[in-house]
Every structure is written in C-alpha cells, then in structure tokens.
XYZ file of C-alpha atoms in Angstrom:
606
model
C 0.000 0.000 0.000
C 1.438 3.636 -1.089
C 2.291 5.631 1.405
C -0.324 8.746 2.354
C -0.149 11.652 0.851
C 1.388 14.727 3.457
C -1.536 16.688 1.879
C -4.091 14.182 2.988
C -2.999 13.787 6.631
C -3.266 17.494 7.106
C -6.492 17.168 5.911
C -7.075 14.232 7.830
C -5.883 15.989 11.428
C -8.007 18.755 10.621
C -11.382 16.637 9.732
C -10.828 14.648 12.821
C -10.449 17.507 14.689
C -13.934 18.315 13.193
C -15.374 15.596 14.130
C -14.539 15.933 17.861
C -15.982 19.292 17.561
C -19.621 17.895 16.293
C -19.240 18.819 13.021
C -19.746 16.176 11.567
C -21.216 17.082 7.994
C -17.599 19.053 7.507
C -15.709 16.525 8.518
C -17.945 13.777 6.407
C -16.995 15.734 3.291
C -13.605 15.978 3.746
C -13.103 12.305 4.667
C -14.986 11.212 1.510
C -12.150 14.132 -0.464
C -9.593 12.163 0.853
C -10.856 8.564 -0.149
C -11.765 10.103 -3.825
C -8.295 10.580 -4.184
C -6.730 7.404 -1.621
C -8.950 4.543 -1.822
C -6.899 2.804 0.310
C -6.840 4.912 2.956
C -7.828 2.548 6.091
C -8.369 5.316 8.442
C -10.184 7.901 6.660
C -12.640 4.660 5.806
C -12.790 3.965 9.551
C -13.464 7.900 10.517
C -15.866 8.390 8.143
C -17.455 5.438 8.990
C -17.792 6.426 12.515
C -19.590 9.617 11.051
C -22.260 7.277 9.763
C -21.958 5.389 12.920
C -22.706 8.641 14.841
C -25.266 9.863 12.462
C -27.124 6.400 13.250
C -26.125 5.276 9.558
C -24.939 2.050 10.344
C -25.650 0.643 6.531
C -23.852 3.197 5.359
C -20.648 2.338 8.301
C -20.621 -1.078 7.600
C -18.848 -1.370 4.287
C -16.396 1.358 5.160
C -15.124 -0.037 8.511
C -15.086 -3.169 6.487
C -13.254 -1.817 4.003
C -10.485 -0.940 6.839
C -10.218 -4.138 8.102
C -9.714 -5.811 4.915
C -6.751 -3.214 4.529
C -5.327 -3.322 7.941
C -6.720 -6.920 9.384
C -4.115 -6.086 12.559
C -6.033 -2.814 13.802
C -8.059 -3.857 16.400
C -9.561 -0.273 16.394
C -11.337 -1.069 12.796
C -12.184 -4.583 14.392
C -13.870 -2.805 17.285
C -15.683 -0.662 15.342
C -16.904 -3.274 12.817
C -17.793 -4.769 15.875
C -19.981 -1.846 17.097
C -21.128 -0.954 13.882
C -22.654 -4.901 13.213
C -24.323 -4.966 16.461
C -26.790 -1.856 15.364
C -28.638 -4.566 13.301
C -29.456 -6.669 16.387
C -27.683 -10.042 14.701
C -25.375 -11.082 17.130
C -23.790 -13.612 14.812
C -21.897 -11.278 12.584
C -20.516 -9.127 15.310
C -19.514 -12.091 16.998
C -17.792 -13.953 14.219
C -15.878 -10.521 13.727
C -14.829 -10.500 17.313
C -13.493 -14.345 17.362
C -11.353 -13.574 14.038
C -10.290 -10.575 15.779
C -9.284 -12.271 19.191
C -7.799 -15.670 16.551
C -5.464 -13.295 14.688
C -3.617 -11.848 18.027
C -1.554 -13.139 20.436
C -2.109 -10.665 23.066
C -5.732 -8.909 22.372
C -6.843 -5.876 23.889
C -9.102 -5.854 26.832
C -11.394 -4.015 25.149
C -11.770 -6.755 22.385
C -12.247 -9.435 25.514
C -15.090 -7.121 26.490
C -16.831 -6.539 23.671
C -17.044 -10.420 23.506
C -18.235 -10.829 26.664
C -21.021 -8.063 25.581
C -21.923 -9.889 22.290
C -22.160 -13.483 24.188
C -24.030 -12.168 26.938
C -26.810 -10.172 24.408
C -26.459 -13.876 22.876
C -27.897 -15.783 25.792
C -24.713 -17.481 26.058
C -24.612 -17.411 29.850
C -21.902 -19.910 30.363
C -19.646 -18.604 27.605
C -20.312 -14.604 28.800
C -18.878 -15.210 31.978
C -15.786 -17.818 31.238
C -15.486 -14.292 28.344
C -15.973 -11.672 31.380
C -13.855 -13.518 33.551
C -10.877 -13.029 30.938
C -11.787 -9.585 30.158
C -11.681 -8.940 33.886
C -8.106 -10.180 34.364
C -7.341 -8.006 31.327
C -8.536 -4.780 33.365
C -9.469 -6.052 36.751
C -9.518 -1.786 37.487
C -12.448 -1.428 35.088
C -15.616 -1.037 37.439
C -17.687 -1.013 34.873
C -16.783 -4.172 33.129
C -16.647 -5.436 36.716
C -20.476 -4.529 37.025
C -21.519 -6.130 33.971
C -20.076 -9.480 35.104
C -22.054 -9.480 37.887
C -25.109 -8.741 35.790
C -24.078 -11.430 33.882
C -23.741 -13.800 36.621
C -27.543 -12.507 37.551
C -28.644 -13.458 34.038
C -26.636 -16.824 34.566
C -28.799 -17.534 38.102
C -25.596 -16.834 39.755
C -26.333 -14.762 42.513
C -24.556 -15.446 45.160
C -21.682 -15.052 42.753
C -23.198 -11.767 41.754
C -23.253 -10.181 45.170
C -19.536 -11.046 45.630
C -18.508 -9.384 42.647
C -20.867 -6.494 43.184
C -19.762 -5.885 46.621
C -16.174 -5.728 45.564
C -16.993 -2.649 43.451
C -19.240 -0.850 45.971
C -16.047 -1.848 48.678
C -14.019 0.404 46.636
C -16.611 3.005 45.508
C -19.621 3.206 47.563
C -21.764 5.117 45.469
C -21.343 3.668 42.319
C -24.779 4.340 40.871
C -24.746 0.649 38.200
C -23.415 -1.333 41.337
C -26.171 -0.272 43.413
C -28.771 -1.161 41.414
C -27.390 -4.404 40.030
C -27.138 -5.340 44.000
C -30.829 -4.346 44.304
C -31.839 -5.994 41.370
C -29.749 -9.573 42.617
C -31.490 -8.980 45.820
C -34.484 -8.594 44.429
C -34.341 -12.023 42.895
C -33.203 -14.100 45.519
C -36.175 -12.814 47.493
C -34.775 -10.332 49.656
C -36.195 -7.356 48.736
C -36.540 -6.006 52.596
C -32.540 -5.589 51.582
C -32.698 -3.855 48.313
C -35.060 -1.343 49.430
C -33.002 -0.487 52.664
C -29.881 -0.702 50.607
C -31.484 1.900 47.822
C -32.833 4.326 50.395
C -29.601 4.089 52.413
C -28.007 4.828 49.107
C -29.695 7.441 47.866
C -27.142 10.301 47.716
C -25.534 8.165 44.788
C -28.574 8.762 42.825
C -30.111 12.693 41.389
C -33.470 10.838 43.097
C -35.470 13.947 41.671
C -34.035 12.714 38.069
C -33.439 9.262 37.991
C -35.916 7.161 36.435
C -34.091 3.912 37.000
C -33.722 4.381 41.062
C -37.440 4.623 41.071
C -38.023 1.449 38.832
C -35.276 -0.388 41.086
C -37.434 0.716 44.614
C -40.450 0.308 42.712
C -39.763 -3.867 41.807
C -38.187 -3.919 45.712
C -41.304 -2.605 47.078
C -43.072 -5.281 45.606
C -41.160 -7.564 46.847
C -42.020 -6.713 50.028
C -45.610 -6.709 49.416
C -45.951 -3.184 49.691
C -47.902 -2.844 46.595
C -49.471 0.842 46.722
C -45.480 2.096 47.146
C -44.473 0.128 44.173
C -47.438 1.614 42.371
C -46.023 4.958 43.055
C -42.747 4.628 42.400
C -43.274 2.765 38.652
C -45.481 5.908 38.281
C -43.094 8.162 38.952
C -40.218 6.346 36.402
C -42.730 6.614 34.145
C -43.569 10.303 34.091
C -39.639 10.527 33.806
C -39.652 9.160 30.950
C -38.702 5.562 31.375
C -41.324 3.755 29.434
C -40.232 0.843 28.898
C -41.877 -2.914 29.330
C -39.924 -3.137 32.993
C -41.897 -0.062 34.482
C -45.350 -1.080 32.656
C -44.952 -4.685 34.235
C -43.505 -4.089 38.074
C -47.063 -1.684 37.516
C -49.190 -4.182 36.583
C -48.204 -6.604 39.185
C -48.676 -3.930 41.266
C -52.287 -3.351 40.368
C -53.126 -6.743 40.464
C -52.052 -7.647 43.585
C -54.237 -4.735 44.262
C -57.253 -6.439 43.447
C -57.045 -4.226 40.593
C -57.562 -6.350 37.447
C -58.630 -3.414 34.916
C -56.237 -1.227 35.811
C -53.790 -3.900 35.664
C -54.653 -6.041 32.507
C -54.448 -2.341 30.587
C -50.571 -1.947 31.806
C -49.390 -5.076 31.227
C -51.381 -5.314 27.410
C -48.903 -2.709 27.243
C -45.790 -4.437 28.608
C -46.948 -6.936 25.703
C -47.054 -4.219 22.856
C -43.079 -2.990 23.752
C -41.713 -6.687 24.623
C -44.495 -9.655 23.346
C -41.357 -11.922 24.729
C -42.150 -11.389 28.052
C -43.266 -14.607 29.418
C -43.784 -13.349 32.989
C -46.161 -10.150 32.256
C -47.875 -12.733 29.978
C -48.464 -15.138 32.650
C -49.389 -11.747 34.860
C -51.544 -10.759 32.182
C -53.443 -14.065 32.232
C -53.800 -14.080 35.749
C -54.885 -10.702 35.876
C -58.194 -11.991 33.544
C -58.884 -14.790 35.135
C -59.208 -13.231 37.841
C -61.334 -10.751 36.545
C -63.726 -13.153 35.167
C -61.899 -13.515 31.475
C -61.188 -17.521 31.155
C -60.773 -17.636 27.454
C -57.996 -15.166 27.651
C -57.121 -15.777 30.982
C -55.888 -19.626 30.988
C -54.260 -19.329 27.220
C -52.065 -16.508 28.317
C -51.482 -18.076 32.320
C -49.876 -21.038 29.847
C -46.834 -18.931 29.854
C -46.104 -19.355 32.942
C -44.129 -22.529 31.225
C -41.730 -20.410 29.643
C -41.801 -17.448 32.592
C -39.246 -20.041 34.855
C -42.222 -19.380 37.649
C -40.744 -20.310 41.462
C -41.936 -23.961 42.174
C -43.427 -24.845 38.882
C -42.602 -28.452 37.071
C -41.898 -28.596 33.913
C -41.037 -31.351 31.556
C -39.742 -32.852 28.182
C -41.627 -35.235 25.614
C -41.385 -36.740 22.470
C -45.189 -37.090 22.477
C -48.039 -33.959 21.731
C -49.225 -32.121 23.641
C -53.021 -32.521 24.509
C -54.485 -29.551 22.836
C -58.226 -30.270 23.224
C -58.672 -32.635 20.457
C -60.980 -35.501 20.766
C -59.803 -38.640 22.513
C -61.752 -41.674 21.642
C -59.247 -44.660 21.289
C -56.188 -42.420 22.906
C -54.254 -42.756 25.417
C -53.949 -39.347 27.689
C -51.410 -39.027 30.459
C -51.243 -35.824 32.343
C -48.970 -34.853 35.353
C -48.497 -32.418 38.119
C -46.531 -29.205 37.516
C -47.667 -27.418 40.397
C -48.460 -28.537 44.503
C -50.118 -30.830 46.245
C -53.027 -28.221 46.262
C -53.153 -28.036 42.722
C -53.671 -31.609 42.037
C -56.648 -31.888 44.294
C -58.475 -29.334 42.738
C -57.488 -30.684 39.046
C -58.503 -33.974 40.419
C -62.739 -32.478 40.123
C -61.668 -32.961 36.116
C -60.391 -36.653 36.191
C -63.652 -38.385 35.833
C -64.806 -36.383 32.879
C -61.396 -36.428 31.302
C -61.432 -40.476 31.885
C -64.571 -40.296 30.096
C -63.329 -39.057 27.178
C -59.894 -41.080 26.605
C -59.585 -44.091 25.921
C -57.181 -44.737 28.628
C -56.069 -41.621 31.481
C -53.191 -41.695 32.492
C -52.482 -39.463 36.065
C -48.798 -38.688 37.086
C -48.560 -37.253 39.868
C -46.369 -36.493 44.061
C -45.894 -40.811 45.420
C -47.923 -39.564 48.244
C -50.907 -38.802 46.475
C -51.461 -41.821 44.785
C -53.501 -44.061 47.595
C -56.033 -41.050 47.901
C -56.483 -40.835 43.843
C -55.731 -44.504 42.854
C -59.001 -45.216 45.452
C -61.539 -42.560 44.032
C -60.841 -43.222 40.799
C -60.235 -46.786 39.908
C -60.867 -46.543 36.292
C -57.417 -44.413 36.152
C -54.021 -45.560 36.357
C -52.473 -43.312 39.032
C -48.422 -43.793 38.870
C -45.914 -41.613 40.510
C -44.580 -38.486 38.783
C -40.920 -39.890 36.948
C -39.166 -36.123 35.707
C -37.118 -36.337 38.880
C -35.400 -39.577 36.964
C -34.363 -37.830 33.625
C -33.134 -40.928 31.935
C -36.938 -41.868 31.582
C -38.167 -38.500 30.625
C -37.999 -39.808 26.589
C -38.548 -43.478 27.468
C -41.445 -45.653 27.453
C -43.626 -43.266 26.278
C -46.464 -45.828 26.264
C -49.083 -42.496 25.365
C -50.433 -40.832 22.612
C -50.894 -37.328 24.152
C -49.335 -36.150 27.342
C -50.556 -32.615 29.268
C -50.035 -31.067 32.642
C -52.907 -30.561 35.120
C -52.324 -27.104 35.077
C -53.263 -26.638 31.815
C -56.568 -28.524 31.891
C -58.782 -26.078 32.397
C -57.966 -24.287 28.879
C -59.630 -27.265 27.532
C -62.056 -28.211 29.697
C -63.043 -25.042 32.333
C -63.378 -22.406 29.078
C -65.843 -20.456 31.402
C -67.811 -20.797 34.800
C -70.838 -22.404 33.160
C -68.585 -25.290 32.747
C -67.909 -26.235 35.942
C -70.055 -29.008 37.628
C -72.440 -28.073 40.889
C -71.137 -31.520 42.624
C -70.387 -30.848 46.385
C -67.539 -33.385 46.477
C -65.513 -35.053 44.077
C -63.205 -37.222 45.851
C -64.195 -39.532 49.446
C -62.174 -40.241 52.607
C -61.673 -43.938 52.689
C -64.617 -45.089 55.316
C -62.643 -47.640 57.485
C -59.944 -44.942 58.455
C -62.760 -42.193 58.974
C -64.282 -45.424 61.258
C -60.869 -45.746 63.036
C -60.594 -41.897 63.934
C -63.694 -41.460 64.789
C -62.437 -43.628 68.088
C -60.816 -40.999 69.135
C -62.497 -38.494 71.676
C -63.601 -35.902 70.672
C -63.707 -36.503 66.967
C -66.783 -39.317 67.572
C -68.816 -36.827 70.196
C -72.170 -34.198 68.805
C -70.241 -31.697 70.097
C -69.326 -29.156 67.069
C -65.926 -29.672 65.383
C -64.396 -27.523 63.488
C -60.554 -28.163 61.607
C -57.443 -25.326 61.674
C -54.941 -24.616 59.143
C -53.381 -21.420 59.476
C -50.419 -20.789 57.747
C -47.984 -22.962 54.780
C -44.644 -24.857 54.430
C -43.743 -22.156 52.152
C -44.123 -18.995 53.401
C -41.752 -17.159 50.791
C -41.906 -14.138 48.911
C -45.720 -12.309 48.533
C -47.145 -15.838 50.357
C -46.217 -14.611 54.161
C -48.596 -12.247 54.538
C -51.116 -14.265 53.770
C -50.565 -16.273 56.754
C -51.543 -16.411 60.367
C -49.811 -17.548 63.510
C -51.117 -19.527 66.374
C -51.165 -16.735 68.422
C -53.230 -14.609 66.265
C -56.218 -17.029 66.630
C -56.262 -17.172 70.363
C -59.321 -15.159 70.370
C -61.148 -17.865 68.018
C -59.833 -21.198 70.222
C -61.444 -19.325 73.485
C -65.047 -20.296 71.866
C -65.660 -23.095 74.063
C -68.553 -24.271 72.688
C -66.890 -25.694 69.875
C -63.697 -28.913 69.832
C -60.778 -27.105 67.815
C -58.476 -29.910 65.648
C -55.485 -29.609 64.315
C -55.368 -30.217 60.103
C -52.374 -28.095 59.208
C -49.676 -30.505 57.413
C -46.187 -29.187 58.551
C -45.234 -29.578 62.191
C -46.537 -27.311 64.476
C -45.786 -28.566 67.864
C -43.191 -26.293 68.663
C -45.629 -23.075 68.370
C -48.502 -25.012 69.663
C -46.165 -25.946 72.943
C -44.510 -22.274 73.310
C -48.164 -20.107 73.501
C -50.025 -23.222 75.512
C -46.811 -22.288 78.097
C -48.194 -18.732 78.449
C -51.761 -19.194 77.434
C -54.320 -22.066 77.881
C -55.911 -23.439 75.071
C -57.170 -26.960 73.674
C -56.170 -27.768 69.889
C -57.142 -31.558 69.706
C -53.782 -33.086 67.151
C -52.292 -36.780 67.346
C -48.889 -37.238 67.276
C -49.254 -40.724 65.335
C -50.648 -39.669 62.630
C -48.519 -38.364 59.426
C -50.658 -35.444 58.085
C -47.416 -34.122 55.451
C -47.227 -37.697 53.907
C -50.699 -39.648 54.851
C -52.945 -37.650 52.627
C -55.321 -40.448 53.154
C -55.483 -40.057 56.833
C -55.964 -36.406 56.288
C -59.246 -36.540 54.163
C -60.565 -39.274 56.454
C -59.858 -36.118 59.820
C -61.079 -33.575 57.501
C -64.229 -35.876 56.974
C -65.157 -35.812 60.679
C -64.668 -32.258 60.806
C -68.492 -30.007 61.081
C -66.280 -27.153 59.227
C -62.717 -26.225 58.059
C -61.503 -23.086 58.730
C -58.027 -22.627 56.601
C -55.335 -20.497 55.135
C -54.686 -21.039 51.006
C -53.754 -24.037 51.384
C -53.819 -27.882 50.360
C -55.758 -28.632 53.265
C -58.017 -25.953 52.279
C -58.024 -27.802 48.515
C -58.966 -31.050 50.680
C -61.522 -30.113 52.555
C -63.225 -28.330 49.300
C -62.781 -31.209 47.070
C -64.583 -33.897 49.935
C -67.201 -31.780 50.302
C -66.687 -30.348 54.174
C -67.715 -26.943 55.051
C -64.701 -24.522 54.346
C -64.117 -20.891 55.152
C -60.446 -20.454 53.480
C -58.667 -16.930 53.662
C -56.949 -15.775 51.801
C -55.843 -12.804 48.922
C -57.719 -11.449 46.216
C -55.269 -12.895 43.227
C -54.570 -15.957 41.722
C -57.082 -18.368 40.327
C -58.772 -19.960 42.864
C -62.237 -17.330 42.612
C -62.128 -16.846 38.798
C -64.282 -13.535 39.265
C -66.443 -15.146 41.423
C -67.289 -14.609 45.168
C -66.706 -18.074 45.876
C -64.400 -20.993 44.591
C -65.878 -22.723 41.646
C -63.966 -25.333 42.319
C -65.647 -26.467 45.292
C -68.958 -25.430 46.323
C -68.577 -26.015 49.713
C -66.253 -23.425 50.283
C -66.721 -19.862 51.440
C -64.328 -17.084 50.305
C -63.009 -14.703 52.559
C -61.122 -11.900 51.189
C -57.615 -10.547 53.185
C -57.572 -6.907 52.143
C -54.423 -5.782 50.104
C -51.999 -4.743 52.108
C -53.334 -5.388 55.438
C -52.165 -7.850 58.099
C -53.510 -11.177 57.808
C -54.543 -10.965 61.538
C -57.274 -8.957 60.388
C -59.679 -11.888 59.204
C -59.731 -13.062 62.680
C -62.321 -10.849 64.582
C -64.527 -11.663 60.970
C -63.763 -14.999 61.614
C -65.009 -15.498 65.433
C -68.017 -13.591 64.572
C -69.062 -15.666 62.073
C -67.806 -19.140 64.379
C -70.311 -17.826 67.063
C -72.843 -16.923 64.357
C -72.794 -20.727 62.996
C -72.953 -21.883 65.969
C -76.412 -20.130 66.437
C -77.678 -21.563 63.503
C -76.609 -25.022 64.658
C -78.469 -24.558 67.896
C-alpha cells in the first residue's frame, strides 16, 4: 500500500479535529475528499465510517469499517468498530464472528476486544460462555468497574447470585456510590427474594442517585417494594419512572403486578397489554396478564395466556420434556392421555374435580402425579391408572412413552373449564376412605355431637408475597377461646413447637395426634377432615382437601390468583366460602370476621 499523501494527513488531522468538535457534515466531506483521491486509505474509511456510525447510519458504516479491516486486518480499532457498527442490526452472529477472528489473529488482544465479547455473548444468551469471556476480560482490566459490574449482571442473568453479590460488593467496597453497582445489588437482591434488603440498601443509598431525576432508582425501589408486598409504594414509584420518561416494558410490568395484587384487574390487565405491545417476549407479564383476567372473570384469555407461565421459569413450577403432543383439546376416543403435576399438592386436588370427565373421554387416562398422592387418587378413581410423577429420573423423561398425548394438570382447564358455566355443581368429588374415617372417629372428641371444626393457618412455604397471607397460632387465640366448639389440628407441617410455646403462656385446647402423618398420609388427612363439622383454613392444600370432599370450608386468603375466577366463591368447590384478606393489610385482620361468624354458625346449629 502507497504511502499517504502529506496533503491528505493534514487534511485528515483537521477533519478529525472536526469531528470531535460535532461537526460532523464538515468533517464527512472531507473524509470522503480524501478517499476520492486514496482509496486505500484505512483510516479515513474507519473515521468516516464512525460519522455514519454517529449519524445512526450504520448501513452506510458497515462497508467502510469493512473496508479498513480488509486493509489493515491487525487494527483492532477497525475490528472494534466493525464490531460496534454490526451490532446496530441486532444479529449477534456477525458481530460475533468478527470478534473471534479478531481475538484468533492476536496473540495478546486488547481488553477491550475481551469485552466486547463478553457483551456480544451475553446479548447472545450465552450465559456460560459470557462469563468464562468476562472472567478473561476482567483479568485483562481487573480496574475497570464497569466491566466489573456487567459481570455481575451477567452472573444474575446466569442464576448466579450469590456469585453476583460477591462481585458487586467488591466494586461498591471500593466506591460506595457507584450508581450501576447499586442497582445491580438491588436488582440480585431482588431475585433471591430479599427485597426487605434492596429497598433499605437503595434508600440508604440514595445520595448516589439525582433521586429527583433518575428514572431507573425509582423502577429499582419500585420492583423492591413489591417484593415486600408493599404494593401501593411500588405503584407509586413505577409511576413516577414513568412520568420521567422511562417507558419501557420493565416499568409497565412491576405496575401491573402492582395493580393486580391490588385487586385491581382493569387497571392492571391495561398496563401489562402494554408491557406486551413494547416486549411480546415477556413470558412473565404474559403469565401476569393471564392471571390478571382470570381473575377478573376472562377464562378464554385468561388460561391461554397463564400457559406462559411454562416459559416465565415461575418459582416452584414443574416442567417437563416429551417426544409425544401435547393434549391440545382434540378428541380422545381410542387415545391414550397421560397428564402430570406441575404445580403442589393443592393443585392436584383441585385438578382432580376434572379426572372423571377427562377419563370419560380417553380411551385410557393416564395421572402422574407427588408418590404420596397416589392411595387417595388410585381409590376414588379406579378406572385411572395413578403412577408416581418420573421427571425427577431424567433418563426416563424420553422413554417408554407408552401415550399418545401427554398434558399437565395445570393446563386442563384451557380445555375443559373455558368459562364458569362449565364447571359441575357436585359438592364433592373425591371420598375419605370409610374404614380410616371409622378408626378416627375412636378418638375423643372426633366421635362426640359436640361441634368440630378443623385449623390450618399458615404454609410450608411462606416465601416471597405468600407470608402475609398467613396467620400464627397466636393470632387465633381469640377464636380457640369459643368453648362451645372442639378445635383440631389439620395443618400438614409440624406445628408442635408453636402449639407448645403459647399453651406455656396461654391455655388453650387444639385436639392433634402425634401418630398420625398429616405431610405424607394424605389419606389419613381426608378421612380427619371428613369428621370435621367445618374447616376453617389459610390457602392451602388442606383448604383444597376439605373443598374437594365436600366439608364446610371458610379459606382466607388474597384477592389474586385463580382460585375465585371472578367469582365470590371458589368454583372449584362449592362447599367453600371465600373470605377476602384486604391488600396490604395484616392477615390478623380476618380473625375478629372470623369469630363472629364461628359464634354466628354456631347459632344456627343450635
């Protein structure tokens, strides 16, 4: 290649200085003099590319930084460039395959080539490969806090956090108020559901932030506030990122969720439609969305949008792999249909008021479901074969796949629940076997006239937005001094450590058996919930129990998810009541409704 002209590198200092200045239409013209005359000229091709680049003209970039490249191949600038210019077009493959030829044709590459490879694999979805490429670029410039940051978003993105926090805390150890630091730690917290921390670690922080201005600080304390179940806060503070002008999906969707959990479901199905509009790839408003109308009434749209929830990695969901279809409603004369449990123990028992009709309709049903619910189901429905679950065994996730359509119970309802008409008026759907109900009703006071009524009051899982929908023991002290009436123990996990520590300070009779297995028996468990007068439980399995044999239920609980449907009471079971906690408000505050209405049954009874 000739050497430059002397002429054209005057020209060239002065364009560039130009450019610097913003002036870029002067300096375009004298770039594109200077290639007129010197073709080969690999840096006025790579300047006045990065006009175009700067102008947003990437089409017009691309064949000029190209053009450098293929006349220096050892600048990494041009590389870098190419790089930056390729990834306008939102193909990651062609930036990438620049960057790897870059990085294969030097021996010692730049830490800003290491980076932008980290970048492109991370905007790839190529977790594992981002970080082993973040980690390198890090030990390249292990004093770039920036580049620091993004590896512990990465590691966020990668389910890493644990490994996030470390990294993140190293920054913020050396720079308290780095503003990206902060709210990548509140955004790991966030996830790993401590949001009490973000929020106190935002606030604490907020010098770090121009609060007044900052859209993003609001968005952050809006998604920890919701965390926290403090839904009206998170309401205002997605508001307020939004009238600053960050309108994105993220603020549309921590306000939906906010509105929902609200009792909202207007309000909230309008913000998240628009969540949908900006990003139709977000599985979790989606599943939000679908919530949001089924709650309000909306099952059509409701259970084909809560499906998801497959793809939104939900806390606690199943999911599994087949080589056979999935059931989508078509008829099943002849077929073979095998369906299994995604969700809890809670779920299956209501999806179990479907088995009979579905049974009628295959040739052969198949139910996979938790070992421990297979006595209760395999006895109620002997026309089913009732097997345990087998995705915690993956080698026989694609074997033996002795079925012609497979489908989980949570998506039943698509097909078969379409709208409230559709489900049946039967008071119960499954029985407690008769000789156990026989064998406990031996045992004083569960055989006696006297009134008795069943207690469930909180969960095994009391994570996340589920605590405050719980009660402790203590909180229904003023419901257990009704004498009139033999209290009985029905909730599942072990409580005899809070049952022993308030009967120490306070008297009280809660009738429970230490023999009997209510987490694992489930068959003992419908046969006590079948002596029971009522049941009186949290949202919970026992709750689903009681409903589905029939037994008087009052069950508390919030105004979300999709056990009302937009009804005032369960569809699912007719024999349970509904009572509404009020967003927001402590649990405890069902409990004076709850002894009223006790003494006011107990009136009736009379």
């Amino acid at each position: 290649m000739p050497a430059p002209d002397p002429a054209n590198l005057e020209k060239l200092r002065k364009a560039l200085h130009l450019q610097r200045d913003g002036k870029i239409a002067r300096a375009r013209a004298i770039y594109e003099k200077i290639l007129k005359s010197e073709p080969d000229n690999a840096e006025a091709a790579n300047l006045l590319g990065m006009c175009f680049l700067e102008q947003d003209f990437p089409k017009r970039a691309l064949p000029l930084f190209e053009r450098a490249v293929r006349l220096v191949p050892g600048e990494e600038r041009y590389r870098a460039n190419l790089i930056d210019c390729q990834n306008r077009f939102g193909d990651d493959a062609d930036p990438l395959a620049t960057t790897e030829a870059a990085l294969a044709g030097t021996a010692s590459p730049s830490p800003a080539l290491l980076h932008r490879r980290a970048v492109l694999l991370r905007q790839a979805g190529r977790f594992s490969e981002a970080l082993a490429a973040y980690d390198a670029a890090v030990r390249a410039n292990p004093e770039d806090a920036t580049l620091l940051v993004e590896f512990g978003q990465a590691l966020i993105l990668a389910g890493k956090h644990e490994e996030a926090l470390r990294v993140l805390d190293f920054v913020l150890s050396a720079n308290a108020g780095h503003r990206l630091a902060l709210l990548s730690l509140a955004d790991a917290l966030n996830q790993m559901y401590r949001s009490q921390e973000a929020r106190d670690l935002l606030l604490a922080s907020s010098a770090a932030f121009e609060v007044d201005r900052d859209a993003e600080y609001h968005l952050s304390l809006a998604n920890s506030h919701w965390g926290c179940g403090e839904h009206s806060l998170a309401l205002a503070r997605a508001d307020h990122s939004l009238a600053l002008g960050l309108a994105g999906p993220d603020s549309h969707l921590v306000r939906g969720k906010a509105l929902y959990h609200l009792g909202r479901f207007a309000e909230a199905i309008e913000a998240l439609d628009k969540v949908l509009a900006l990003a139709p790839e977000r599985h979790e408003a989606a599943m939000t969305l679908g919530f949001a109308c089924l709650a309000s009434g909306d099952l059509t749209r409701g259970w084909a949008l809560a499906e998801r929830r497959m793809e939104a990695n939900t806390k606690g969901l199943i999911t599994r792999k087949f080589s056979r279809p999935k059931w989508q409603g078509e008829p099943l004369d002849g077929k073979v249909l095998m369906i299994w449990d995604d969700q809890g123990i809670g779920d299956v028992l209501r999806s179990a008021s479907m088995f009979g009709e579905l049974a009628g309709r295959a040739g052969q049903l198949i139910v996979e479901c938790h070992p421990k619910l297979i006595p209760l189901l395999a006895r109620n429905f002997p026309q089913i074969e009732v097997r345990p679950r087998q995705h915690e065994a993956a080698a026989t996730l694609f074997a033996a796949e002795a079925f012609d359509y497979q489908c989980s119970f949570g998506t039943l309802p698509m097909h078969l629940r379409p709208d409230i008409a559709s489900f049946p008026r039967q008071r119960a759907f499954l029985s407690a076997d008769p000789v156990r109900v026989a064998e406990l009703r031996t045992r004083p006071p569960l055989g006696s006239t006297r009134p008795k009524v069943g207690l469930s009051w909180t969960s095994g899982n009391r994570t996340g937005l589920r605590a405050g929908s719980y009660l402790a023991l203590v909180d229904l002290l003023p419901l257990l001094a009704i004498d009139e009436v033999d209290f009985v123990l029905l909730d599942y996990t072990d409580r005899s450590a809070e049952i022993a520590e308030l009967q120490a300070r306070t008297p009280f009779t809660l009738h429970r058996w230490d023999d009997l297995d209510l987490f694992n028996d489930l068959e003992t468990v419908a046969a006590l919930a079948s002596c029971m007068d009522l049941v009186i439980s949290a949202n919970t399995s026992v709750a689903d129990m009681a409903g589905a044999l029939g037994v008087p239920t009052w069950r508390f609980g919030p105004v979300t998810g999709t056990i009302l449907l937009g009804e005032e009471n369960p569809p699912w079971s007719p024999a349970t009541r509904y009572l509404r906690l009020e967003p927001e408000k402590p649990a405890d505050e069902i409990v004076p409704r709850l002894v009223a209405d006790l003494r006011r049954w107990l009136d009736a009874a009379r």
